[in-house]
Coordinates of C-alpha atoms in Angstrom, one line a residue:
Chain A
M26 CA -20.6 9.8 -15.2
S27 CA -18.1 12.2 -13.6
A28 CA -15.9 14.3 -15.8
P29 CA -12.3 13.2 -16.3
H30 CA -9.5 15.2 -14.7
T31 CA -6.9 16.7 -17.0
T32 CA -3.5 17.3 -15.5
A33 CA -1.2 20.3 -16.3
S34 CA 0.6 18.5 -19.1
G35 CA -2.7 17.2 -20.6
V36 CA -2.9 13.7 -19.3
V37 CA -6.5 12.7 -18.9
L38 CA -7.3 10.7 -15.7
R39 CA -10.6 8.9 -15.5
T40 CA -10.8 8.0 -11.9
S41 CA -14.6 8.5 -11.2
G42 CA -17.5 6.5 -12.4
P43 CA -18.4 2.8 -12.8
L44 CA -16.3 2.3 -16.0
A45 CA -13.2 3.7 -14.3
A46 CA -13.8 1.4 -11.3
L47 CA -14.2 -1.6 -13.7
L48 CA -10.9 -0.8 -15.4
R49 CA -9.1 -0.7 -12.1
M50 CA -10.7 -3.9 -10.9
S51 CA -9.9 -5.6 -14.2
A52 CA -6.3 -4.4 -13.9
V53 CA -6.0 -6.0 -10.5
A54 CA -7.8 -9.1 -11.7
S55 CA -5.5 -9.7 -14.7
N56 CA -2.5 -9.2 -12.5
T57 CA -3.9 -11.7 -10.0
V58 CA -4.3 -14.3 -12.8
R59 CA -0.8 -13.6 -13.9
E60 CA 0.6 -13.8 -10.4
A61 CA -1.3 -16.9 -9.3
G62 CA -0.7 -18.5 -12.7
R63 CA 3.0 -18.4 -11.9
A64 CA 2.7 -20.2 -8.6
K65 CA 4.3 -23.6 -8.3
L66 CA 1.4 -24.6 -6.1
F67 CA -1.0 -24.1 -8.9
Y68 CA 0.9 -26.2 -11.4
G69 CA 1.5 -28.8 -8.7
L70 CA -2.2 -29.2 -8.1
L71 CA -3.0 -29.1 -11.8
G72 CA -0.3 -31.7 -12.6
A73 CA -1.5 -34.0 -9.8
A74 CA -5.1 -33.7 -11.1
I75 CA -4.0 -34.5 -14.7
L76 CA -2.0 -37.5 -13.5
L77 CA -5.1 -38.8 -11.5
L78 CA -7.2 -38.4 -14.6
A79 CA -4.6 -40.3 -16.6
F80 CA -4.7 -43.0 -13.9
S81 CA -8.4 -43.3 -14.5
I82 CA -7.5 -44.9 -17.9
V83 CA -5.7 -47.7 -16.0
L84 CA -8.5 -48.0 -13.5
S85 CA -11.2 -48.2 -16.1
D86 CA -9.3 -51.2 -17.6
L87 CA -10.2 -53.1 -14.5
A88 CA -13.9 -52.3 -14.9
L89 CA -16.4 -54.3 -16.8
V90 CA -16.7 -53.4 -20.5
D91 CA -20.0 -51.5 -20.1
Q92 CA -18.8 -49.8 -17.0
K93 CA -15.5 -48.2 -18.2
A94 CA -17.0 -44.8 -19.2
R95 CA -19.1 -44.8 -16.0
L96 CA -15.9 -45.3 -13.9
V97 CA -14.2 -42.4 -15.8
Q98 CA -17.3 -40.2 -15.2
S99 CA -17.4 -40.9 -11.4
F100 CA -13.6 -40.5 -11.1
G101 CA -13.7 -37.1 -12.9
L102 CA -16.7 -35.9 -10.9
A103 CA -14.8 -36.7 -7.7
V104 CA -11.3 -35.7 -8.5
I105 CA -11.8 -32.5 -10.5
P106 CA -13.9 -30.5 -7.9
L107 CA -11.7 -31.8 -5.1
V108 CA -8.4 -30.5 -6.7
C109 CA -10.1 -27.2 -7.6
V110 CA -11.4 -26.8 -4.0
A111 CA -7.8 -27.5 -2.8
T112 CA -6.6 -24.8 -5.1
A113 CA -9.2 -22.3 -3.9
T114 CA -8.5 -23.1 -0.2
L115 CA -4.7 -22.9 -0.4
M116 CA -4.3 -20.1 -2.9
G117 CA -7.3 -18.1 -1.6
G118 CA -5.6 -18.0 1.8
L119 CA -2.5 -16.6 0.2
L120 CA -4.4 -14.0 -1.9
L121 CA -3.8 -10.9 0.3
H122 CA -0.9 -12.2 2.4
Q123 CA 1.4 -12.3 -0.6
E124 CA 0.7 -8.7 -1.4
L125 CA 1.5 -7.8 2.2
D126 CA 4.5 -10.0 2.5
R127 CA 6.1 -8.7 -0.7
K128 CA 5.0 -5.1 0.2
T129 CA 3.5 -4.8 -3.3
L130 CA 0.3 -3.5 -1.7
Y131 CA 2.1 -0.3 -0.7
A132 CA 2.7 0.5 -4.3
I133 CA -1.0 -0.1 -5.3
L134 CA -3.2 1.2 -2.5
P135 CA -1.9 4.8 -2.5
K136 CA -3.2 5.0 -6.1
P137 CA -6.8 6.1 -6.7
I138 CA -8.2 2.7 -6.1
A139 CA -10.7 1.9 -3.3
R140 CA -9.7 -1.0 -1.1
S141 CA -13.0 -2.7 -1.9
E142 CA -12.1 -2.5 -5.6
F143 CA -8.7 -4.0 -5.0
L144 CA -10.3 -6.9 -3.1
I145 CA -13.0 -7.5 -5.7
G146 CA -10.2 -7.4 -8.4
K147 CA -8.3 -10.1 -6.4
F148 CA -11.5 -12.2 -6.1
V149 CA -12.3 -11.9 -9.8
G150 CA -8.7 -12.8 -10.7
M151 CA -8.8 -15.9 -8.5
A152 CA -12.2 -16.9 -9.9
A153 CA -10.8 -16.6 -13.5
L154 CA -7.8 -18.7 -12.6
L155 CA -10.1 -21.4 -11.0
G156 CA -12.2 -21.2 -14.2
I157 CA -9.2 -21.9 -16.3
E158 CA -8.1 -24.7 -14.0
L159 CA -11.6 -26.3 -14.1
G160 CA -11.8 -25.8 -17.8
V161 CA -8.4 -27.5 -18.5
L162 CA -9.2 -30.4 -16.2
V163 CA -12.6 -30.9 -17.7
L164 CA -11.1 -30.9 -21.2
C165 CA -8.5 -33.6 -20.2
W166 CA -11.2 -35.6 -18.5
W167 CA -13.4 -35.3 -21.6
G168 CA -10.6 -36.7 -23.7
V169 CA -10.3 -39.7 -21.3
L170 CA -14.0 -40.2 -21.3
H171 CA -14.0 -40.1 -25.1
L172 CA -11.3 -42.8 -25.1
R173 CA -13.5 -45.0 -23.0
G174 CA -16.5 -44.5 -25.2
G175 CA -18.4 -42.0 -23.0
T176 CA -20.1 -38.8 -24.0
L177 CA -20.3 -35.4 -22.3
T178 CA -23.9 -35.0 -21.4
G179 CA -25.8 -31.8 -20.3
A180 CA -26.2 -33.3 -16.8
L181 CA -22.4 -33.6 -16.5
V182 CA -21.9 -30.0 -17.8
R183 CA -24.4 -28.8 -15.2
A184 CA -22.6 -30.8 -12.4
F185 CA -19.3 -29.0 -13.3
G186 CA -21.1 -25.7 -13.5
L187 CA -22.3 -26.2 -9.9
A188 CA -18.9 -27.3 -8.9
Y189 CA -17.6 -23.9 -10.2
V190 CA -20.2 -22.1 -8.1
E191 CA -18.9 -24.0 -5.1
L192 CA -15.3 -22.9 -6.0
L193 CA -16.5 -19.3 -6.0
V194 CA -18.0 -19.7 -2.6
V195 CA -14.9 -21.3 -1.2
T196 CA -12.7 -18.6 -2.7
A197 CA -14.9 -15.9 -1.1
V198 CA -14.7 -17.6 2.3
A199 CA -10.9 -17.8 1.9
L200 CA -10.9 -14.1 1.0
V201 CA -12.6 -13.3 4.3
F202 CA -10.1 -15.3 6.3
S203 CA -7.2 -13.9 4.2
A204 CA -8.3 -10.4 5.1
L205 CA -8.5 -11.4 8.8
S206 CA -5.5 -13.6 9.5
R207 CA -2.2 -15.2 8.5
P208 CA -2.3 -17.6 5.5
V209 CA -1.9 -20.8 7.4
L210 CA -4.7 -20.0 9.7
A211 CA -6.8 -18.7 6.7
G212 CA -6.2 -22.0 4.9
V213 CA -7.1 -24.1 8.0
L214 CA -10.3 -22.1 8.7
T215 CA -11.3 -22.3 5.0
L216 CA -10.7 -26.0 5.1
G217 CA -12.9 -26.2 8.2
V218 CA -15.7 -24.4 6.3
V219 CA -15.3 -26.8 3.4
V220 CA -15.5 -29.9 5.6
V221 CA -18.5 -28.5 7.6
G222 CA -20.1 -27.1 4.5
R223 CA -19.9 -30.4 2.6
T224 CA -21.4 -32.3 5.5
N225 CA -23.9 -29.6 6.4
Y226 CA -26.9 -31.8 5.6
V227 CA -25.6 -34.5 7.9
L228 CA -25.5 -31.9 10.7
A229 CA -29.0 -30.7 9.9
D230 CA -30.2 -34.3 10.0
L231 CA -28.5 -34.9 13.4
L232 CA -30.2 -31.8 14.8
A233 CA -33.6 -32.9 13.5
A234 CA -33.1 -36.4 15.0
T235 CA -34.9 -37.5 18.2
K236 CA -31.8 -38.5 20.1
G237 CA -28.1 -38.1 20.0
V238 CA -25.4 -35.7 21.2
F239 CA -26.8 -32.8 19.1
V240 CA -30.2 -33.2 20.7
E241 CA -29.3 -34.2 24.3
V242 CA -26.4 -31.8 25.0
P243 CA -27.6 -28.2 24.8
A244 CA -24.1 -26.8 24.1
M245 CA -23.6 -29.1 21.2
R246 CA -27.1 -28.4 19.9
S247 CA -26.3 -24.6 20.0
L248 CA -23.0 -25.2 18.3
G249 CA -24.6 -27.4 15.6
K250 CA -27.3 -24.8 15.0
L251 CA -24.7 -22.1 14.8
L252 CA -22.6 -24.0 12.2
V253 CA -25.6 -24.8 10.1
A254 CA -26.5 -21.1 10.1
V255 CA -23.1 -19.5 9.5
V256 CA -21.5 -22.1 7.2
P257 CA -22.6 -22.2 3.6
D258 CA -24.2 -25.5 2.6
L259 CA -21.7 -26.7 0.0
S260 CA -23.6 -30.0 -0.5
T261 CA -26.1 -27.9 -2.5
F262 CA -23.5 -27.9 -5.3
A263 CA -22.5 -31.5 -5.1
V264 CA -24.8 -33.3 -7.6
A265 CA -22.3 -36.0 -8.7
D266 CA -24.2 -38.9 -7.1
P267 CA -27.6 -38.2 -8.7
V268 CA -26.0 -37.4 -12.1
L269 CA -24.1 -40.8 -12.0
Q270 CA -27.3 -42.6 -11.1
G271 CA -28.8 -41.1 -14.2
W272 CA -31.1 -38.6 -12.5
V273 CA -31.8 -35.3 -14.3
V274 CA -30.7 -32.2 -12.3
P275 CA -33.4 -29.7 -13.3
W276 CA -32.3 -26.2 -14.5
A277 CA -34.5 -24.7 -11.8
Y278 CA -32.4 -26.4 -9.2
C279 CA -29.2 -25.2 -10.9
V280 CA -30.5 -21.7 -11.0
S281 CA -31.6 -21.7 -7.3
A282 CA -28.2 -23.2 -6.3
A283 CA -26.4 -20.6 -8.3
L284 CA -28.4 -17.8 -6.6
Y285 CA -27.7 -19.4 -3.2
G286 CA -23.9 -19.4 -4.1
A287 CA -24.1 -15.8 -5.4
A288 CA -25.6 -14.7 -2.1
W289 CA -22.9 -16.3 -0.1
V290 CA -20.2 -14.8 -2.4
A291 CA -21.7 -11.4 -2.1
A292 CA -21.9 -11.6 1.7
C293 CA -18.3 -12.9 2.0
V294 CA -16.9 -10.2 -0.3
V295 CA -18.7 -7.5 1.6
A296 CA -17.4 -8.9 4.9
A297 CA -13.9 -9.2 3.5
A298 CA -14.1 -5.6 2.2
L299 CA -15.2 -4.3 5.6
L300 CA -12.4 -6.1 7.3
F301 CA -9.8 -5.0 4.7
E302 CA -11.1 -1.4 4.9
R303 CA -10.2 -1.2 8.6
R304 CA -6.8 -2.8 8.4
D305 CA -3.6 -0.8 8.9
F306 CA -0.7 -1.6 6.6
T307 CA 2.3 -0.9 8.8
Chain B
M29 CA -14.2 6.0 4.5
R30 CA -11.4 4.7 6.7
G31 CA -10.7 6.6 9.9
Y32 CA -13.1 9.5 9.0
P33 CA -16.8 9.1 9.8
A34 CA -19.0 10.7 7.2
R35 CA -19.9 13.6 9.4
R36 CA -16.3 14.5 9.9
R37 CA -15.3 14.5 6.2
C38 CA -16.6 17.9 5.4
V39 CA -15.4 19.3 8.7
I40 CA -11.8 18.2 7.7
S41 CA -11.8 20.3 4.6
Q42 CA -13.3 23.3 6.4
A43 CA -11.0 23.0 9.4
I44 CA -7.7 22.3 7.8
G45 CA -7.9 22.2 4.0
E46 CA -9.7 25.5 3.5
S47 CA -6.9 27.3 1.6
A48 CA -6.6 26.6 -2.1
Q49 CA -2.9 26.9 -1.7
T50 CA -2.6 24.4 1.0
I51 CA -2.3 21.0 -0.6
V52 CA -1.3 18.9 2.5
A53 CA -2.7 19.7 5.9
V54 CA -1.7 17.5 8.8
H55 CA -3.3 18.5 12.1
Q56 CA -2.5 17.0 15.5
L57 CA -1.7 13.7 13.9
A58 CA -1.1 10.9 16.4
K59 CA -0.6 7.2 15.9
T60 CA -0.2 4.6 18.6
F61 CA 0.6 1.0 17.7
R62 CA -0.2 -1.9 19.9
V63 CA 2.7 -4.3 20.1
G64 CA 3.5 -7.6 21.7
F65 CA 1.3 -10.2 23.4
W66 CA -0.1 -7.7 25.9
A67 CA -0.7 -5.1 23.2
R68 CA 1.5 -2.6 24.8
P69 CA 0.9 0.9 23.3
V70 CA 3.8 2.5 21.5
A71 CA 3.3 6.1 20.3
A72 CA 4.8 6.5 16.8
L73 CA 3.5 10.0 16.2
R74 CA 2.4 12.6 18.7
Q75 CA 0.4 15.7 17.7
V76 CA 2.3 16.3 14.5
T77 CA 1.0 19.4 12.7
F78 CA 2.3 20.9 9.5
E79 CA 1.1 22.3 6.2
M80 CA 2.4 22.2 2.7
R81 CA 1.6 24.8 0.1
R82 CA 1.3 24.4 -3.7
G83 CA 4.6 24.5 -5.5
E84 CA 6.5 24.0 -2.3
S85 CA 9.3 21.5 -1.8
L86 CA 9.0 20.2 1.8
G87 CA 11.7 18.0 3.4
Y88 CA 10.5 15.7 6.0
L89 CA 13.5 15.2 8.2
G90 CA 14.2 12.9 11.0
P91 CA 16.5 10.1 12.2
N92 CA 15.5 6.4 11.6
G93 CA 12.5 5.5 13.6
S94 CA 11.3 9.1 14.1
G95 CA 7.9 8.4 12.5
K96 CA 8.5 9.7 9.0
T97 CA 7.2 6.6 7.1
T98 CA 4.3 6.3 9.6
S99 CA 3.2 9.8 8.9
I100 CA 3.5 9.3 5.2
K101 CA 1.4 6.1 5.5
C102 CA -1.2 8.1 7.4
M103 CA -1.1 10.8 4.7
L104 CA -1.8 8.2 2.0
G105 CA -4.5 6.3 3.9
L106 CA -2.4 3.1 4.4
I107 CA -2.8 3.6 8.2
A108 CA -5.7 5.2 10.1
P109 CA -4.5 7.8 12.5
S110 CA -5.3 7.3 16.2
A111 CA -6.1 11.0 16.5
G112 CA -5.8 14.1 14.4
Q113 CA -6.6 14.7 10.8
V114 CA -4.9 14.7 7.4
A115 CA -6.1 16.4 4.3
L116 CA -4.8 16.1 0.7
F117 CA -6.1 18.8 -1.5
G118 CA -8.8 19.4 1.1
R119 CA -10.0 15.8 1.1
P120 CA -9.3 12.9 3.5
P121 CA -6.6 10.5 2.2
S122 CA -9.1 7.7 2.0
D123 CA -10.7 9.5 -0.9
P124 CA -9.4 8.1 -4.2
L125 CA -9.9 11.5 -5.8
A126 CA -7.4 13.0 -3.4
R127 CA -4.9 10.2 -4.1
A128 CA -5.3 10.7 -7.9
R129 CA -3.3 13.9 -7.6
V130 CA -0.5 12.3 -5.7
G131 CA 2.5 10.3 -7.0
F132 CA 3.9 8.0 -4.3
L133 CA 7.3 6.4 -4.1
A134 CA 7.7 4.0 -1.1
E135 CA 11.0 3.5 0.7
S136 CA 12.7 0.5 -0.9
P137 CA 9.8 0.1 -3.4
Y138 CA 8.6 -3.4 -4.1
F139 CA 6.8 -4.4 -7.3
Y140 CA 5.7 -7.7 -8.8
D141 CA 9.0 -9.2 -9.8
Y142 CA 7.6 -11.1 -12.8
L143 CA 6.5 -7.8 -14.5
T144 CA 8.8 -5.7 -16.7
P145 CA 9.1 -1.9 -16.0
N146 CA 6.7 -1.4 -19.0
E147 CA 4.1 -3.7 -17.5
V148 CA 4.4 -2.0 -14.1
L149 CA 3.8 1.4 -15.6
D150 CA 0.9 0.0 -17.6
Y151 CA -0.7 -1.5 -14.6
V152 CA -0.3 1.7 -12.5
A153 CA -1.5 3.9 -15.3
K154 CA -4.7 1.7 -15.6
L155 CA -5.4 2.5 -11.9
Y156 CA -5.4 6.2 -12.8
G157 CA -7.7 5.5 -15.7
I158 CA -5.3 6.6 -18.4
D159 CA -6.1 5.5 -21.9
G160 CA -3.9 2.9 -23.8
P161 CA -2.0 5.2 -26.3
T162 CA -1.2 7.7 -23.5
R163 CA -0.1 4.9 -21.2
R164 CA 2.4 3.6 -23.8
K165 CA 3.6 7.1 -24.7
R166 CA 4.2 8.1 -21.1
S167 CA 5.8 4.8 -20.2
R168 CA 8.3 5.2 -22.9
A169 CA 9.1 8.8 -22.0
L170 CA 9.4 8.1 -18.3
L171 CA 11.6 5.1 -18.6
G172 CA 13.8 7.1 -20.8
Q173 CA 13.8 9.9 -18.2
V174 CA 14.9 7.6 -15.4
G175 CA 17.5 5.8 -17.7
L176 CA 15.7 2.5 -17.9
D177 CA 14.7 2.4 -21.5
H178 CA 17.3 -0.3 -22.2
A179 CA 15.7 -2.6 -19.5
A180 CA 12.0 -1.7 -20.3
H181 CA 11.2 -5.4 -21.3
R182 CA 13.2 -7.2 -18.7
P183 CA 11.5 -8.7 -15.6
L184 CA 12.2 -6.8 -12.4
R185 CA 13.4 -10.0 -10.8
G186 CA 17.0 -9.3 -11.9
F187 CA 17.0 -5.6 -11.1
S188 CA 19.3 -3.9 -8.6
K189 CA 18.0 -1.8 -5.8
G190 CA 18.9 1.4 -7.7
M191 CA 17.1 0.2 -10.8
L192 CA 14.0 -0.7 -8.7
Q193 CA 14.2 2.8 -7.2
R194 CA 14.1 4.2 -10.8
V195 CA 11.1 2.1 -11.6
G196 CA 9.5 3.5 -8.4
I197 CA 10.2 7.0 -9.5
A198 CA 8.8 6.4 -13.0
Q199 CA 5.5 4.9 -11.7
S200 CA 5.1 7.8 -9.3
L201 CA 5.2 10.2 -12.2
I202 CA 3.0 8.2 -14.6
A203 CA -0.2 10.2 -13.9
D204 CA 1.6 13.6 -14.0
P205 CA 0.7 14.2 -10.3
E206 CA 0.6 17.7 -8.7
L207 CA 2.1 16.4 -5.5
L208 CA 4.9 13.9 -5.3
V209 CA 5.4 12.0 -2.0
W210 CA 8.7 10.3 -2.0
D211 CA 9.9 8.3 1.0
E212 CA 13.7 8.3 1.1
P213 CA 14.1 8.7 -2.7
L214 CA 17.8 8.8 -2.6
S215 CA 18.4 5.7 -0.6
G216 CA 20.0 2.8 -2.3
L217 CA 21.4 4.8 -5.1
D218 CA 25.0 5.1 -6.1
P219 CA 26.6 8.6 -6.3
V220 CA 25.8 9.0 -10.0
G221 CA 22.2 7.8 -9.4
R222 CA 21.8 10.2 -6.5
N223 CA 22.9 13.1 -8.6
E224 CA 20.5 12.1 -11.4
V225 CA 17.6 11.9 -9.0
R226 CA 18.6 15.2 -7.5
E227 CA 18.6 16.8 -10.9
L228 CA 15.2 15.2 -11.7
M229 CA 13.8 16.6 -8.5
G230 CA 15.1 20.0 -9.5
E231 CA 13.5 19.6 -12.9
L232 CA 10.2 18.6 -11.4
R233 CA 10.3 21.7 -9.1
R234 CA 10.9 23.9 -12.1
Q235 CA 7.8 22.3 -13.7
G236 CA 5.8 23.5 -10.7
K237 CA 5.4 20.1 -9.0
S238 CA 5.0 20.1 -5.2
L239 CA 7.5 17.8 -3.7
F240 CA 7.2 16.2 -0.3
F241 CA 10.1 13.9 0.5
S242 CA 11.6 12.3 3.6
S243 CA 15.2 11.8 4.3
H244 CA 17.6 11.5 7.1
V245 CA 20.4 12.9 5.0
L246 CA 20.4 16.6 5.9
S247 CA 22.5 17.8 2.9
D248 CA 19.8 16.4 0.5
I249 CA 17.1 18.3 2.3
E250 CA 19.1 21.5 2.6
S251 CA 19.9 21.5 -1.2
L252 CA 16.5 20.5 -2.4
C253 CA 13.9 22.0 -0.1
D254 CA 12.5 25.4 0.7
A255 CA 10.6 24.2 3.8
V256 CA 11.2 21.5 6.3
C257 CA 9.5 19.7 9.0
I258 CA 11.8 18.0 11.5
L259 CA 10.6 15.0 13.3
D260 CA 12.1 13.4 16.3
Q261 CA 10.7 10.5 18.3
G262 CA 7.3 11.1 16.7
V263 CA 7.2 14.8 17.5
A264 CA 7.6 17.7 15.1
V265 CA 10.3 19.7 16.7
A266 CA 10.7 22.4 14.0
Q267 CA 8.9 23.4 10.9
G268 CA 8.7 26.2 8.4
K269 CA 10.6 27.8 5.6
L270 CA 14.2 26.7 5.7
T271 CA 15.5 30.2 5.5
D272 CA 13.3 31.4 8.3
L273 CA 14.1 28.5 10.5
L274 CA 17.8 28.9 10.1
R275 CA 17.6 32.7 10.5
A276 CA 15.3 32.4 13.5
D277 CA 17.8 30.0 15.1
A278 CA 20.8 32.3 14.3
L279 CA 21.6 32.7 18.0
E280 CA 24.9 34.3 17.3
S281 CA 26.1 37.2 15.1
V282 CA 29.5 38.1 13.8
A283 CA 30.5 41.8 13.7
H284 CA 33.5 43.5 12.1
L285 CA 34.3 46.7 13.9
G286 CA 36.7 49.4 12.8
L287 CA 38.4 51.1 15.8
P288 CA 39.3 54.8 16.1
D289 CA 43.0 55.8 16.2
D290 CA 42.9 55.7 20.0
G291 CA 41.7 52.1 20.0
G292 CA 42.4 51.3 23.6
A293 CA 39.5 53.3 25.0
A294 CA 37.1 51.9 22.5
L295 CA 38.2 48.4 23.3
L296 CA 37.7 49.0 27.0
A297 CA 34.2 50.3 26.3
L298 CA 33.3 47.3 24.1
Q299 CA 34.3 44.9 26.9
A300 CA 31.2 45.9 28.7
V301 CA 29.2 44.1 26.1
P302 CA 29.0 40.3 26.7
L303 CA 30.9 39.0 23.7
S304 CA 31.4 35.3 23.0
H305 CA 34.6 35.7 21.2
W306 CA 36.8 38.3 19.7
E307 CA 39.9 38.4 17.6
P308 CA 42.1 41.3 16.4
L309 CA 42.3 42.0 12.7
A310 CA 44.6 44.3 10.8
D311 CA 41.9 46.9 10.4
G312 CA 39.9 46.4 13.6
Q313 CA 38.2 43.7 15.6
R314 CA 36.1 40.7 14.7
V315 CA 33.6 39.9 17.4
V316 CA 31.1 37.1 17.9
L317 CA 28.3 37.8 20.2
P318 CA 24.8 36.6 21.1
T319 CA 22.3 38.1 18.6
A320 CA 20.4 39.5 21.5
Q321 CA 23.4 41.7 22.3
V322 CA 23.7 43.2 18.9
A323 CA 21.7 46.4 19.8
E324 CA 23.9 46.9 22.9
L325 CA 27.1 46.5 20.8
C326 CA 25.9 49.1 18.3
R327 CA 25.1 51.6 21.0
V328 CA 28.5 51.1 22.7
A329 CA 30.3 51.2 19.4
V330 CA 28.8 54.5 18.4
Q331 CA 29.6 56.0 21.8
A332 CA 33.2 54.8 21.6
G333 CA 33.6 56.1 18.1
A334 CA 34.0 52.6 16.6
T335 CA 32.6 51.9 13.1
L336 CA 30.4 48.9 12.5
R337 CA 31.7 47.7 9.1
E338 CA 29.9 44.4 8.8
L339 CA 27.2 42.5 10.8
N340 CA 26.0 39.1 9.9
P341 CA 23.9 36.6 11.8
R342 CA 25.8 33.3 12.0
R343 CA 23.7 31.0 10.0
D344 CA 23.2 27.5 11.4
S345 CA 23.5 24.6 9.1
L346 CA 20.5 22.3 9.0
E347 CA 22.5 19.7 10.9
Q348 CA 23.2 22.1 13.8
L349 CA 19.5 23.2 13.8
F350 CA 18.3 19.6 13.8
L351 CA 20.8 18.5 16.5
R352 CA 19.9 21.4 18.8
K353 CA 16.1 20.9 18.4
A354 CA 16.3 17.2 18.9
V355 CA 18.6 17.4 21.9
T356 CA 16.5 20.2 23.5
R357 CA 13.4 18.2 23.1
R358 CA 14.9 15.1 24.5
Q359 CA 16.2 17.0 27.5
D360 CA 12.8 18.6 28.0
S361 CA 11.1 15.3 27.8
V362 CA 13.5 13.7 30.4
G363 CA 13.1 16.7 32.7
S364 CA 9.3 16.8 32.5
P365 CA 7.3 14.6 34.9
A366 CA 5.9 11.4 33.4

C-alpha cells in the first residue's frame, strides 16, 4: 500500500491504494443513494408499486379460495421486477446527466478521484437504491401474501434474487448509454435493450427455425444474430413461470445466471468507464 | 490516462515539469471545440504557454470568452487538450496524485443542494482520504474561516450566490492543498465579501500557498498577484512577473530638469531631443519623452549645463498594459493573411 501524503499543516491524505479507492467510491455511492432517494420519480414508482400490491388484495378476493395466495404470488412476481426495471431504466439514464446538468461534476472530478472510480461509485449507489426498493416491495408483498395465507418459499426468494441480478444488468446498460448520450435517448435505448433482452429466447428460436423472415431475409438474419450476440439475455433471470408452476429452480442454475449477469455488468461498467474517460466536460 | 498516452507521460515531466520549483507548466496548449451540426471547429485556446512557480500568486487575466475557464479545465483534466501539454507538479492532470495537491474552486460553484456545508466538506474530504476526526475538525475551522459556521447545518438549497462561493472556497481548502486554482473567486460577492476573500487570499499567500486565479477584474489581479498571464481570444498575449511586465512596457519616462541661469540656450538645446510633452516648473522643466530617448536627453542636458534632478519610467497600469497588448494582437491578427 502506498504511503499517505502529509501536507504542510499536518493533514494526512490517503489517496493511493485500494482502501483509499474504496473510500472514494463509497463516498460517491452513498451520495448517489441520497440523491436518487430524494427523486420524486423514485417515490412515484415505489408508491405505484405499493398501490398495485395493495390492489392484489382486492384481486385475490375474486379468486377461488385455494388460489388466493397463488394469485398474490404471481402478481408480485410480475409487478415487483417490472417496477424495479422501470426505476433502473429511467433513473439509470439520468445517473450522469444530472451531475453534468447541475454542474456538480465540476466540483468532484478535479479532486483525486479517477473517473472510473466515480462511475463505479454511481453504479454501486444505484444498485444499493434498487436493492432498497426491491427489499421494501418484497416486504410489502410478503405482508399481502401472509394475509392471503401464503408463505415465502426458498424458490420465491431465489426468483427475487435473480430479479435483482437483472436489475444490476439493466442499470449497467443504462450507465453505458448515460455515459454516451442524453437522458431521454439513454432511457429509450435502455428500454430497447430490456425489451429485446427479455425476448431474446424468442429471437433465438426464430433464427433456429426453418422458415420465416429471420431465415429467408439475409439482412434480418444478420440483424437478429447481432441482437442475440450484443444484447444480454434477460430472460435468463425471469424464473417466475417455473416457480409458480411449482418447479424447483436449482442453486446451480441461480449461480450460473448470477455469473452470467456479473459478466455483463463488468463488461458494461468497463465500456461506460472507457466512454466516460474520453469525455470532455465543457 | 486521458489525453496522454503512456509513452508521453514521462516525457511530459521531463520536458516541462523538470524544475522542482515549477508547479504548473503549460506548454503550447491548444483546444479546438467542434460546434453545430457541421461540427465547425472553433479554437478556444491557441499555443498557450506559461509556468507557475512554487509560492507564486499568478493572475490569469482576460475578458469574458478569452479561454480562461477552458485552460483551467485542461489544467485539471476536465477537458483533454487538442494539442500541447499540461503538468501539475510534474504529472499530467489526469493523474489523481497531481490533483491531490490542488484545491479547485469553479466559477459559480455548484454543489448538491440537498447537502449542508458540513456534508459537502465531509464528502470532499473523503475523496482526499482524510480520516473522520480530521474531517470534522477541518470542516468546523474552515466554515468558521469563511463565515459560514452559523449555516453549517442548513441545506445549500436556500443559499445565496455569495454563500455558495464561500462553501466553494472552504471545500477547495479542505485538504490543505499546495496550489489553489480559483476561477473567478470574487465574482458574485458583495463588497464586504470581496474584501474578506481578498484578505483570505493574502493570508493564504502568507502561509506559502501558491495561488492561481482567473479574473477579468484588473484591480483584483494587480493587488493580489505577483505574476500574470494575459489571455485574449485564446492567445497568451503577455506573461511574467507583474513588476517586470509593467516596467518592460514603460514606453515613456518622466524627467525633471533643473536649468542653468541662462535657461534659454539650454532649452534650445533640449528641443533637439524628441520630447512628447514638456511643461515649465518653478525650478526647471518637467519633460515626458519616449524611454528610448532618455540616453540622448541625458547627453544633451549635460552638454547644455542642465541638471537631471529626477527620472522615472512612467509605469503603466495593468489595464493600460492589457488594453495595449490585446489591441496590438487584434490589429496584428487582422493585418496578417488568413
